[in-house]
Structures are given as structure tokens and as C-alpha cells.
Coordinates of C-alpha atoms in Angstrom, one line a residue:
M1185 CA 8.3 -60.2 152.5
N1186 CA 9.3 -61.9 155.8
A1187 CA 7.7 -64.9 154.4
I1188 CA 9.9 -64.8 151.2
R1189 CA 13.2 -64.3 153.3
L1190 CA 12.2 -67.1 155.3
L1191 CA 11.7 -69.4 152.2
F1192 CA 15.0 -67.7 150.6
V1193 CA 17.2 -68.8 153.6
L1194 CA 15.7 -72.0 154.1
L1195 CA 16.4 -72.9 150.6
L1196 CA 19.9 -71.2 150.7
S1197 CA 20.3 -73.1 154.0
A1198 CA 19.2 -76.6 152.2
A1199 CA 21.7 -76.4 149.2
F1200 CA 24.5 -76.3 151.6
C1201 CA 23.6 -79.0 153.9
L1202 CA 26.0 -81.7 154.7
P1203 CA 25.2 -85.1 153.0
A1204 CA 23.9 -87.7 155.5
Q1205 CA 26.1 -89.8 157.6
A1206 CA 26.7 -93.5 157.9
A1207 CA 26.3 -92.8 162.0
P1208 CA 25.0 -96.1 163.9
K1209 CA 21.2 -96.1 164.5
N1210 CA 19.2 -98.8 166.9
R1211 CA 16.2 -100.1 166.3
N1212 CA 14.4 -101.9 169.1
V1213 CA 11.5 -104.9 168.1
V1214 CA 9.6 -106.7 170.6
L1215 CA 9.5 -110.2 169.8
A1216 CA 6.1 -111.7 169.0
K1217 CA 5.7 -115.3 168.4
H1218 CA 5.5 -114.5 164.3
T1219 CA 7.3 -110.9 164.1
T1220 CA 7.8 -109.3 161.0
I1221 CA 9.7 -105.8 159.8
T1222 CA 11.5 -104.6 156.6
V1223 CA 15.3 -103.7 156.9
E1224 CA 17.3 -101.5 154.7
I1225 CA 21.1 -102.1 154.1
V1226 CA 23.6 -100.1 152.7
P1227 CA 26.3 -101.9 150.7
D1228 CA 29.0 -102.0 152.5
L1229 CA 27.6 -101.2 155.9
G1230 CA 25.6 -104.1 157.1
T1231 CA 23.1 -104.7 160.0
R1232 CA 23.7 -106.6 162.9
F1233 CA 20.6 -108.5 164.6
I1234 CA 20.6 -108.8 168.2
F1235 CA 18.9 -111.6 170.3
P1236 CA 18.0 -111.5 173.7
F1237 CA 19.7 -115.0 173.9
V1238 CA 22.7 -116.9 172.6
L1239 CA 22.2 -118.2 168.8
D1240 CA 23.2 -121.6 168.7
E1241 CA 21.9 -124.5 166.4
Q1242 CA 23.1 -127.1 168.3
D1243 CA 21.4 -126.1 171.7
E1244 CA 17.9 -127.6 172.7
Y1245 CA 17.1 -124.9 175.0
V1246 CA 17.1 -122.2 172.0
P1247 CA 17.3 -124.0 168.7
F1248 CA 18.3 -121.5 165.9
T1249 CA 17.9 -121.6 162.4
L1250 CA 18.4 -118.7 160.2
N1251 CA 17.8 -118.6 156.2
I1252 CA 18.0 -116.0 153.6
T1253 CA 16.4 -116.2 150.1
N1254 CA 18.8 -113.6 148.1
P1255 CA 22.4 -115.3 147.9
K1256 CA 23.6 -111.0 147.6
F1257 CA 22.6 -110.8 151.3
V1258 CA 25.5 -112.3 153.1
S1259 CA 25.0 -113.5 157.0
K1260 CA 28.1 -114.1 159.3
R1261 CA 27.6 -115.2 162.7
E1262 CA 30.4 -116.4 165.3
P1263 CA 29.4 -119.4 167.4
G1264 CA 28.3 -118.9 171.7
R1265 CA 27.1 -114.8 170.1
N1266 CA 23.6 -113.4 170.5
S1267 CA 23.9 -111.6 167.2
F1268 CA 25.0 -112.1 163.4
V1269 CA 25.3 -109.8 160.4
V1270 CA 23.8 -109.7 157.4
T1271 CA 25.9 -107.5 154.7
I1272 CA 25.7 -106.7 150.9
P1273 CA 28.8 -106.4 149.3
P1274 CA 30.5 -103.5 147.5
Q1275 CA 29.0 -102.2 144.6
E1276 CA 31.0 -101.9 141.5
G1277 CA 30.7 -99.2 138.6
G1278 CA 28.5 -96.3 139.6
R1279 CA 24.9 -97.0 140.6
A1280 CA 24.0 -99.5 142.8
P1281 CA 21.1 -102.4 141.8
Q1282 CA 18.4 -102.8 144.1
Y1283 CA 18.0 -106.3 146.0
Y1284 CA 15.1 -107.5 148.0
G1285 CA 15.1 -110.6 149.9
N1286 CA 13.8 -112.2 152.9
L1287 CA 15.5 -113.1 155.9
F1288 CA 14.1 -116.1 157.7
V1289 CA 14.9 -116.9 161.9
T1290 CA 13.6 -119.4 163.8
V1291 CA 14.7 -119.1 167.5
A1292 CA 13.5 -120.5 170.8
G1293 CA 9.8 -120.9 169.4
Y1294 CA 9.8 -116.9 167.6
A1295 CA 9.4 -117.0 163.8
I1296 CA 11.2 -113.9 162.7
T1297 CA 10.3 -112.5 158.7
V1298 CA 12.5 -109.8 157.9
E1299 CA 12.2 -108.4 154.5
L1300 CA 15.6 -107.1 153.5
R1301 CA 16.3 -104.1 150.9
S1302 CA 19.4 -102.5 149.7
T1303 CA 19.4 -98.7 149.7
T1304 CA 21.8 -96.1 149.1
D1305 CA 19.9 -93.4 151.1
L1306 CA 22.0 -93.4 154.6
T1307 CA 18.9 -92.0 156.5
K1308 CA 17.1 -95.3 156.2
H1309 CA 19.6 -97.7 157.1
Y1310 CA 20.4 -99.2 160.9
S1311 CA 23.5 -100.4 162.1
D1312 CA 21.5 -102.6 164.8
V1313 CA 18.3 -104.4 165.1
T1314 CA 17.7 -105.7 168.9
F1315 CA 15.0 -107.6 169.6
E1316 CA 13.4 -107.3 172.8
L1317 CA 11.6 -109.8 174.9
G1318 CA 8.2 -108.4 176.7
N1319 CA 8.0 -109.0 180.6
A1320 CA 5.4 -111.9 179.7
E1321 CA 7.6 -113.6 177.2
R1322 CA 10.9 -113.0 179.0
E1323 CA 9.1 -115.3 181.7
N1324 CA 7.5 -117.9 179.6
L1325 CA 11.3 -118.4 177.9
I1326 CA 12.5 -118.6 181.5
Q1327 CA 9.8 -121.2 182.4
K1328 CA 10.4 -123.1 179.2
G1329 CA 14.1 -123.5 180.0
I1330 CA 13.5 -124.4 183.6
A1331 CA 11.3 -127.3 182.2
Q1332 CA 13.5 -128.2 179.4
R1333 CA 16.8 -128.7 182.0
T1334 CA 14.7 -130.5 184.4
K1335 CA 13.3 -132.8 181.6
T1336 CA 16.8 -133.2 180.9
L1337 CA 18.3 -134.3 184.6
E1338 CA 15.4 -136.5 185.1
A1339 CA 16.4 -138.2 181.8
E1340 CA 19.7 -138.6 183.0
Y1341 CA 19.2 -139.8 186.3
K1342 CA 16.9 -142.2 185.0
K1343 CA 20.1 -143.2 182.5
K1344 CA 22.2 -143.5 185.7
F1345 CA 20.3 -145.7 187.6

């Protein structure tokens, strides 16, 4: 009898649960030479991708490229920042269609492939995806930066004299 009451209470409480909220959530991802993840994005909300270094196409120390295969997903980035945002425009007419695409990012020698999916399920949505370097990778990136900067300084010195 107690089991039936418990089941009834659980069903009743589930029926009156509040809908999921679009509360900000973060997902941490450790970068590898080739990183693959899947990210589900709710239309109108978007997801920000955050990196441990500034993203700049012109930077010879940390070169950066970004490509999205489906034009329904839109990326926006401000120069001199370490992040960009991917969104899906608002859906009109009720039911939202399902969109899929790939986001290809190459930065500082890392190849990142993100499978993008649209969803209306707020529980699957992450507002931020933060890429982190492992200790060895962080040291490797620092050493590459030092070597590249030294090479540039030597070339400038030779050019001067």
C-alpha cells in the first residue's frame, strides 16, 4: 500500500513540475590535438565557445580559422577576444525544424570538430563550452610561443643590420 502511495505522490509531483529553465550552464572540454564534441543549441539562446588564448586570424603565434557547414547556424566573433558565439535564428510558425551542421575550428595547432544540433530541450543546452589546456599542452603552447617570438626577433635583428 505504501508503494502505491509513493508512486501516486511521484506521479502527482511530476505532473506539476515547473518547465525547464534556460539557466546558464558551462561544459569544460580539455583540448587534444584533435578534439571532437557534440553541442546542442536551443534557437534564440546560442552557445559561447571560450578558448584559453585570443582568437585572431592575423596572429602568427595562434592562427585561427572557423567554418560552419550549415548556414542556419550563425557565428559571431569580436576581434581580440578569446571566444565566439554560435546561434540559431528564431523559429517561426510553431514547430522548430531540426538542424545539423559541423563547426570546424583550427587554432594554435588544435583541430576541433563540433557536431552542431538544434534542440528545443532546454536540459540539453549549454550556454558556454570552455576549452582548457592540460598541463603538458599548456607548457607546449608556451614553448611554441617563445620559439616563434625568438625567431621573429632574430629575423628583425638581421633585417636591421
